[in-house]
Amino acid sequence: MAVEQSLDQEIFQTSGVAVVSSGHAVHDTYTAFLPALLPLLIEKFSMSTTKAGLLTVFLQIPSLLQPFIGHLADRANLRFFIILTPAITGAAMSLLGIAPNFGFLAFLLVIAGISSAALHSVGPILAGTLSGKKLGRGMSFWMVGGELGRTLGPLIVVTAITYLTIERLPWLMLAGILASTFLYVQLKNISTQPVTNGNGLSILAALKQMGPIMLPLLVLIFTRAMMMASLTTYLPTFLMDEGANLWIAGASLSILEAAGVVGAFFGGTLSDRLGRRRILAISFSATPVLMALFLITAGISQVPILILLGLSALSVTPVIMALVQENFPENRALANGIYMAITFVLRSIAIIILGLIADQSSLRLTFIISAGLIVVGLPFIFLLPKSKSAA
């Protein structure tokens, strides 16, 4: 049965939010292939760490399109962006293993990046619209979908390489096609347009209005991007440098992301009750301590620390997304697009910086630096506005 959009916008529409989040889960399963494939691609194409980091940048550069897609989503129904993206991203990411050269790798990742930009511009807004007053919970559902995908992705691609070989990875795109078919059936009666259907702001006007919120967010986003780039992009490579095999390295990323599923759910949901700033402060305080503990341990003892890191570090995103959307209710997609574009750009810069540091020194040093930087962001949390409501 297709999801119907309720006329009562105060109600949390569980089925609709779950459908949108399931599309996010499938999509992000595919984008999570890259970190697990990175050690193999480095060996295949004899890449430096900096050049390997550029692959993630290629995946994220199209995020610059998100403000423009969001601006359009505030004015037109873009549900097909949500419907088509699992199939498009699935096809592009499933072909990485058979790419003949670095240039074709870059091409596939840019295609996947454009698809990802479309989904992440429109999907959170539809999930938020269907969440009524429980915006934090809605963003938690959305992020749980993404974290589930990023949990399963490395395990799926490593298992596929083990049993199917890397040459047969293209078969994995079939799941994306099936997911897009499911989303088409479920979302045919849903609109991505905001309830107000107002004209909204221009991009420049929105940037000016968002200034007081975005300035402290820039610091939080960048300091967190340095840490997350270390954990999510370079974690498998770091562990392999430390002596782990490919399976253990890939599994470590899935452990982190699996804990992130729980962290993302409770982070946004609790922020509806306790306030956005309080949850952010807890995360920014705990994460650097846990990162330091991870670096001074080894082997199996790192597993519980990875779990706690996932719970803490990955609880932040739904909180920030809810904060951005609730402060710009008539321009949700545009505001979200601007936030997401800034996030991906700063994350790309962080990946390059960390890659350069790793090439000159070691990945261990990049982890130490990123853990220290997260502390810098802590005071800026209190420059953010308080939550407009708590339930």
XYZ file of C-alpha atoms in Angstrom:
391
model
C 0.000 0.000 0.000
C 1.322 3.439 -0.933
C 2.010 6.001 1.768
C -0.620 8.742 2.054
C 0.435 12.216 3.179
C -1.647 13.156 6.209
C -3.470 16.467 6.294
C -2.643 16.749 9.992
C 0.903 18.049 9.908
C 1.281 17.764 13.702
C 1.249 13.937 13.597
C 4.427 11.873 13.354
C 3.682 9.698 10.297
C 5.726 6.624 11.103
C 5.135 4.666 7.889
C 6.026 7.581 5.632
C 9.167 8.485 7.559
C 10.200 4.812 7.594
C 9.787 4.474 3.816
C 11.926 7.535 3.116
C 14.526 6.336 5.620
C 14.639 2.895 3.981
C 15.600 4.535 0.699
C 18.351 6.365 2.550
C 19.556 3.048 3.995
C 19.882 1.359 0.609
C 21.516 4.408 -0.967
C 24.133 4.797 1.762
C 24.904 1.083 1.690
C 26.405 1.724 -1.730
C 28.317 4.897 -0.863
C 29.833 2.981 2.075
C 31.574 0.653 -0.387
C 34.363 3.184 -0.948
C 36.244 3.095 2.398
C 36.319 -0.721 2.368
C 37.471 -0.751 -1.281
C 40.082 1.936 -0.716
C 42.960 -0.375 0.352
C 42.417 -2.513 -2.765
C 42.157 0.523 -5.039
C 45.336 1.999 -3.523
C 47.166 -1.225 -4.362
C 45.611 -1.627 -7.821
C 46.419 1.908 -8.999
C 49.531 2.498 -6.823
C 47.984 5.597 -5.243
C 49.375 7.782 -2.473
C 47.176 8.436 0.555
C 46.493 11.954 -0.726
C 45.388 10.680 -4.139
C 43.234 8.021 -2.501
C 41.608 10.721 -0.388
C 40.687 12.536 -3.604
C 38.344 9.657 -4.451
C 36.176 10.613 -1.487
C 36.375 14.243 -2.605
C 35.049 13.266 -6.055
C 32.108 11.608 -4.325
C 31.428 14.753 -2.308
C 32.111 17.605 -4.765
C 28.560 17.411 -6.219
C 27.272 18.351 -2.776
C 27.850 21.936 -3.915
C 24.641 21.467 -5.909
C 22.561 20.894 -2.790
C 21.537 24.519 -2.111
C 20.230 24.793 -5.669
C 18.401 21.467 -5.478
C 16.993 22.481 -2.090
C 15.902 25.865 -3.464
C 13.991 24.026 -6.193
C 12.548 21.501 -3.722
C 10.905 24.341 -1.763
C 8.981 25.191 -4.941
C 8.425 21.903 -6.791
C 7.683 18.267 -5.960
C 11.006 16.429 -6.311
C 9.992 13.021 -4.980
C 11.549 11.365 -8.050
C 14.937 12.472 -6.762
C 14.309 10.235 -3.752
C 12.938 7.411 -5.902
C 15.737 7.197 -8.498
C 18.839 7.750 -6.406
C 19.283 4.218 -4.949
C 19.382 2.762 -8.468
C 21.767 5.406 -9.837
C 24.164 5.331 -6.910
C 23.994 1.537 -6.757
C 25.028 1.224 -10.395
C 27.923 3.678 -10.096
C 29.357 2.270 -6.869
C 29.013 -1.357 -8.001
C 31.234 -0.623 -11.003
C 34.171 0.728 -8.975
C 35.842 -2.663 -8.684
C 36.152 -3.089 -12.457
C 37.131 0.502 -13.293
C 40.108 0.367 -15.703
C 41.847 3.553 -14.530
C 41.798 6.412 -12.032
C 39.886 8.698 -14.403
C 36.988 6.265 -14.705
C 36.945 5.851 -10.925
C 36.579 9.622 -10.628
C 33.764 9.646 -13.216
C 31.779 6.945 -11.400
C 32.197 8.702 -8.066
C 31.028 12.045 -9.473
C 27.890 10.347 -10.852
C 27.254 8.745 -7.469
C 27.942 12.103 -5.840
C 25.333 13.909 -7.946
C 22.810 11.214 -7.073
C 23.737 11.478 -3.398
C 23.396 15.271 -3.468
C 19.879 14.937 -4.869
C 18.806 12.476 -2.179
C 20.353 14.382 0.714
C 18.800 17.654 -0.446
C 15.250 16.343 -0.643
C 15.036 13.235 1.569
C 15.536 14.880 4.991
C 12.972 17.533 4.149
C 10.294 14.996 3.275
C 11.149 13.025 6.426
C 10.939 16.237 8.455
C 7.628 17.264 6.899
C 6.158 13.867 7.772
C 7.456 14.164 11.355
C 5.153 16.944 12.545
C 6.423 18.443 15.796
C 8.796 15.521 16.411
C 11.473 16.884 14.088
C 14.340 15.457 16.120
C 12.765 11.996 15.998
C 12.223 12.324 12.255
C 15.866 13.247 11.691
C 16.832 10.302 13.884
C 14.819 7.948 11.657
C 16.489 9.486 8.621
C 19.972 9.125 10.089
C 19.294 5.593 11.347
C 18.596 4.660 7.737
C 21.892 6.162 6.665
C 23.832 4.567 9.504
C 22.314 1.160 8.755
C 23.471 1.555 5.179
C 26.951 2.607 6.202
C 27.052 -0.336 8.621
C 26.073 -2.915 6.026
C 27.994 -1.443 3.098
C 31.547 -2.426 4.090
C 30.436 -5.917 5.169
C 28.500 -6.482 1.954
C 31.283 -5.360 -0.365
C 34.026 -7.265 1.499
C 31.868 -10.409 1.545
C 31.092 -9.976 -2.158
C 34.785 -9.646 -2.981
C 35.554 -12.760 -0.929
C 32.895 -15.003 -2.472
C 32.119 -13.409 -5.852
C 35.482 -11.725 -6.618
C 35.848 -8.034 -7.357
C 35.015 -8.537 -11.048
C 31.440 -9.561 -10.156
C 30.615 -6.592 -7.921
C 28.314 -5.096 -10.621
C 25.691 -7.692 -9.637
C 25.201 -5.729 -6.423
C 23.457 -2.922 -8.314
C 20.299 -5.060 -8.557
C 19.340 -4.229 -4.961
C 19.368 -0.517 -5.804
C 17.050 -1.060 -8.754
C 14.634 -3.027 -6.568
C 14.756 -0.304 -3.900
C 13.886 2.396 -6.434
C 10.945 0.321 -7.630
C 9.694 -0.003 -4.039
C 10.049 3.743 -3.436
C 8.125 4.520 -6.622
C 5.173 2.444 -5.433
C 5.236 3.856 -1.908
C 5.807 7.552 -2.615
C 3.566 8.200 -5.611
C 1.102 10.215 -3.490
C 3.724 12.153 -1.500
C 4.906 15.722 -2.122
C 8.290 17.141 -1.124
C 6.986 20.709 -1.089
C 6.694 22.468 2.296
C 3.274 22.820 3.865
C 3.368 26.608 3.490
C 3.883 26.488 -0.295
C 5.258 30.015 0.044
C 7.655 31.706 -2.315
C 10.457 31.472 0.216
C 13.807 33.232 0.115
C 16.445 33.489 -2.569
C 19.705 31.653 -1.920
C 21.545 34.901 -1.090
C 18.760 36.066 1.232
C 18.730 32.673 2.943
C 22.499 32.803 3.459
C 22.158 36.224 5.087
C 19.333 35.044 7.348
C 21.229 31.893 8.313
C 24.390 33.818 9.243
C 23.913 33.878 13.043
C 23.374 30.102 13.092
C 25.856 29.083 10.406
C 28.872 30.955 11.789
C 29.158 28.825 14.957
C 28.042 25.789 12.963
C 30.997 26.269 10.593
C 33.396 25.739 13.479
C 31.457 22.725 14.766
C 31.170 21.202 11.299
C 34.869 21.591 10.472
C 36.237 20.302 13.777
C 33.858 17.355 13.619
C 34.687 16.784 9.917
C 38.357 16.311 10.779
C 37.456 13.644 13.311
C 34.859 11.908 11.130
C 37.194 11.894 8.115
C 39.728 10.026 10.220
C 37.181 7.529 11.500
C 35.086 6.853 8.414
C 37.484 7.407 5.494
C 40.814 6.254 6.870
C 39.858 3.790 9.636
C 40.212 0.591 7.521
C 43.481 1.846 6.012
C 44.786 2.853 9.457
C 44.041 -0.563 10.931
C 45.653 -2.344 7.980
C 48.745 -0.177 8.474
C 48.664 -1.337 12.107
C 48.670 -4.978 10.972
C 44.970 -5.911 10.637
C 43.699 -7.860 7.609
C 41.066 -6.585 5.149
C 38.151 -8.351 6.866
C 38.968 -6.969 10.313
C 39.556 -3.496 8.891
C 36.212 -3.532 7.077
C 34.415 -4.996 10.082
C 35.758 -2.229 12.328
C 34.004 0.366 10.208
C 30.778 -1.612 10.440
C 31.133 -1.828 14.236
C 31.507 1.949 14.390
C 28.520 2.532 12.112
C 26.348 -0.067 13.879
C 26.835 1.804 17.134
C 26.111 4.969 15.186
C 22.654 3.617 14.349
C 21.809 3.667 18.050
C 23.546 6.987 18.597
C 21.729 8.644 15.704
C 18.334 7.411 16.893
C 18.717 8.520 20.483
C 20.586 11.728 19.641
C 17.778 13.310 17.651
C 14.978 11.839 19.750
C 16.490 13.002 23.045
C 17.158 16.453 21.609
C 13.369 16.914 21.274
C 13.198 16.579 25.060
C 16.536 17.788 26.411
C 17.402 20.435 23.839
C 19.730 20.432 20.838
C 22.622 22.251 22.538
C 22.773 19.861 25.491
C 23.079 16.783 23.276
C 25.755 18.490 21.157
C 27.742 19.402 24.275
C 27.660 15.821 25.561
C 28.893 14.465 22.221
C 31.669 17.030 21.757
C 32.895 16.366 25.304
C 32.904 12.567 25.140
C 34.196 11.979 21.618
C 37.809 13.252 21.955
C 38.269 11.259 25.163
C 37.083 8.086 23.438
C 39.295 8.776 20.412
C 42.327 9.076 22.688
C 41.445 5.781 24.382
C 41.119 4.102 20.980
C 44.635 5.190 20.023
C 46.294 3.886 23.185
C 44.682 0.443 22.952
C 45.087 -2.345 20.414
C 43.365 -5.464 19.141
C 40.115 -6.715 20.629
C 40.152 -4.068 23.370
C 39.502 -1.431 20.695
C 36.082 -2.902 19.898
C 34.137 -1.566 22.926
C 35.785 1.825 22.425
C 34.700 1.835 18.773
C 31.157 1.104 19.922
C 31.204 4.041 22.336
C 32.761 6.252 19.646
C 29.934 5.391 17.276
C 27.331 6.138 19.942
C 28.884 9.511 20.732
C 30.276 10.826 17.459
C 27.397 9.821 15.195
C 24.627 11.134 17.454
C 25.241 14.717 16.347
C 23.990 14.875 12.756
C 20.214 14.484 13.349
C 20.445 17.090 16.108
C 22.058 19.673 13.825
C 19.676 18.868 10.963
C 16.680 19.368 13.249
C 18.145 22.650 14.503
C 18.600 23.952 10.953
C 15.128 22.925 9.776
C 13.226 24.245 12.800
C 14.806 27.693 12.446
C 13.820 27.994 8.758
C 10.399 26.273 8.487
C 9.395 27.872 5.169
C 12.753 27.246 3.488
C 13.637 23.862 4.946
C 15.072 22.349 1.782
C 17.156 25.415 0.948
C 18.487 25.737 4.511
C 19.220 22.007 4.651
C 20.913 22.164 1.241
C 23.164 25.020 2.348
C 24.059 23.170 5.546
C 24.747 19.905 3.711
C 26.856 21.622 1.031
C 28.979 23.332 3.667
C 29.306 20.053 5.551
C 30.494 18.092 2.532
C 32.890 20.829 1.388
C 34.507 21.100 4.813
C 34.647 17.309 5.067
C 36.400 17.148 1.678
C 38.928 19.731 2.831
C 39.438 17.736 6.019
C 40.076 14.535 4.049
C 42.727 16.234 1.909
C 44.408 17.829 4.933
C 44.493 14.518 6.785
C 45.794 12.718 3.692
C 48.641 15.224 3.354
C 49.512 14.850 7.035
C 49.429 11.058 6.718
C 51.740 11.117 3.682
C 54.226 13.334 5.519
C 53.945 11.521 8.847
C 51.412 8.796 9.662
C 47.702 8.110 9.925
C 48.154 7.800 13.683
C 49.155 11.475 13.835
C 46.045 12.461 11.869
C 43.877 10.662 14.432
C 45.623 12.509 17.273
C 45.172 15.903 15.591
C 41.509 15.288 14.782
C 40.791 14.254 18.377
C 42.351 17.465 19.659
C 40.484 19.708 17.231
C 37.043 18.489 18.316
C 37.620 20.165 21.699
C 37.957 23.532 19.926
C 34.334 23.348 18.797
C 32.852 22.851 22.255
C 32.462 26.560 23.265
C 30.765 27.403 19.959
C 27.816 25.140 20.796
C 26.521 27.754 23.215
C 26.359 30.379 20.444
C 23.612 28.344 18.759
C 19.933 29.187 19.430
C 18.071 27.086 21.949
C 15.515 24.578 20.666
C 12.216 26.218 19.801
C 10.234 23.438 21.432
C 10.659 20.329 23.468
C 8.149 17.570 23.932
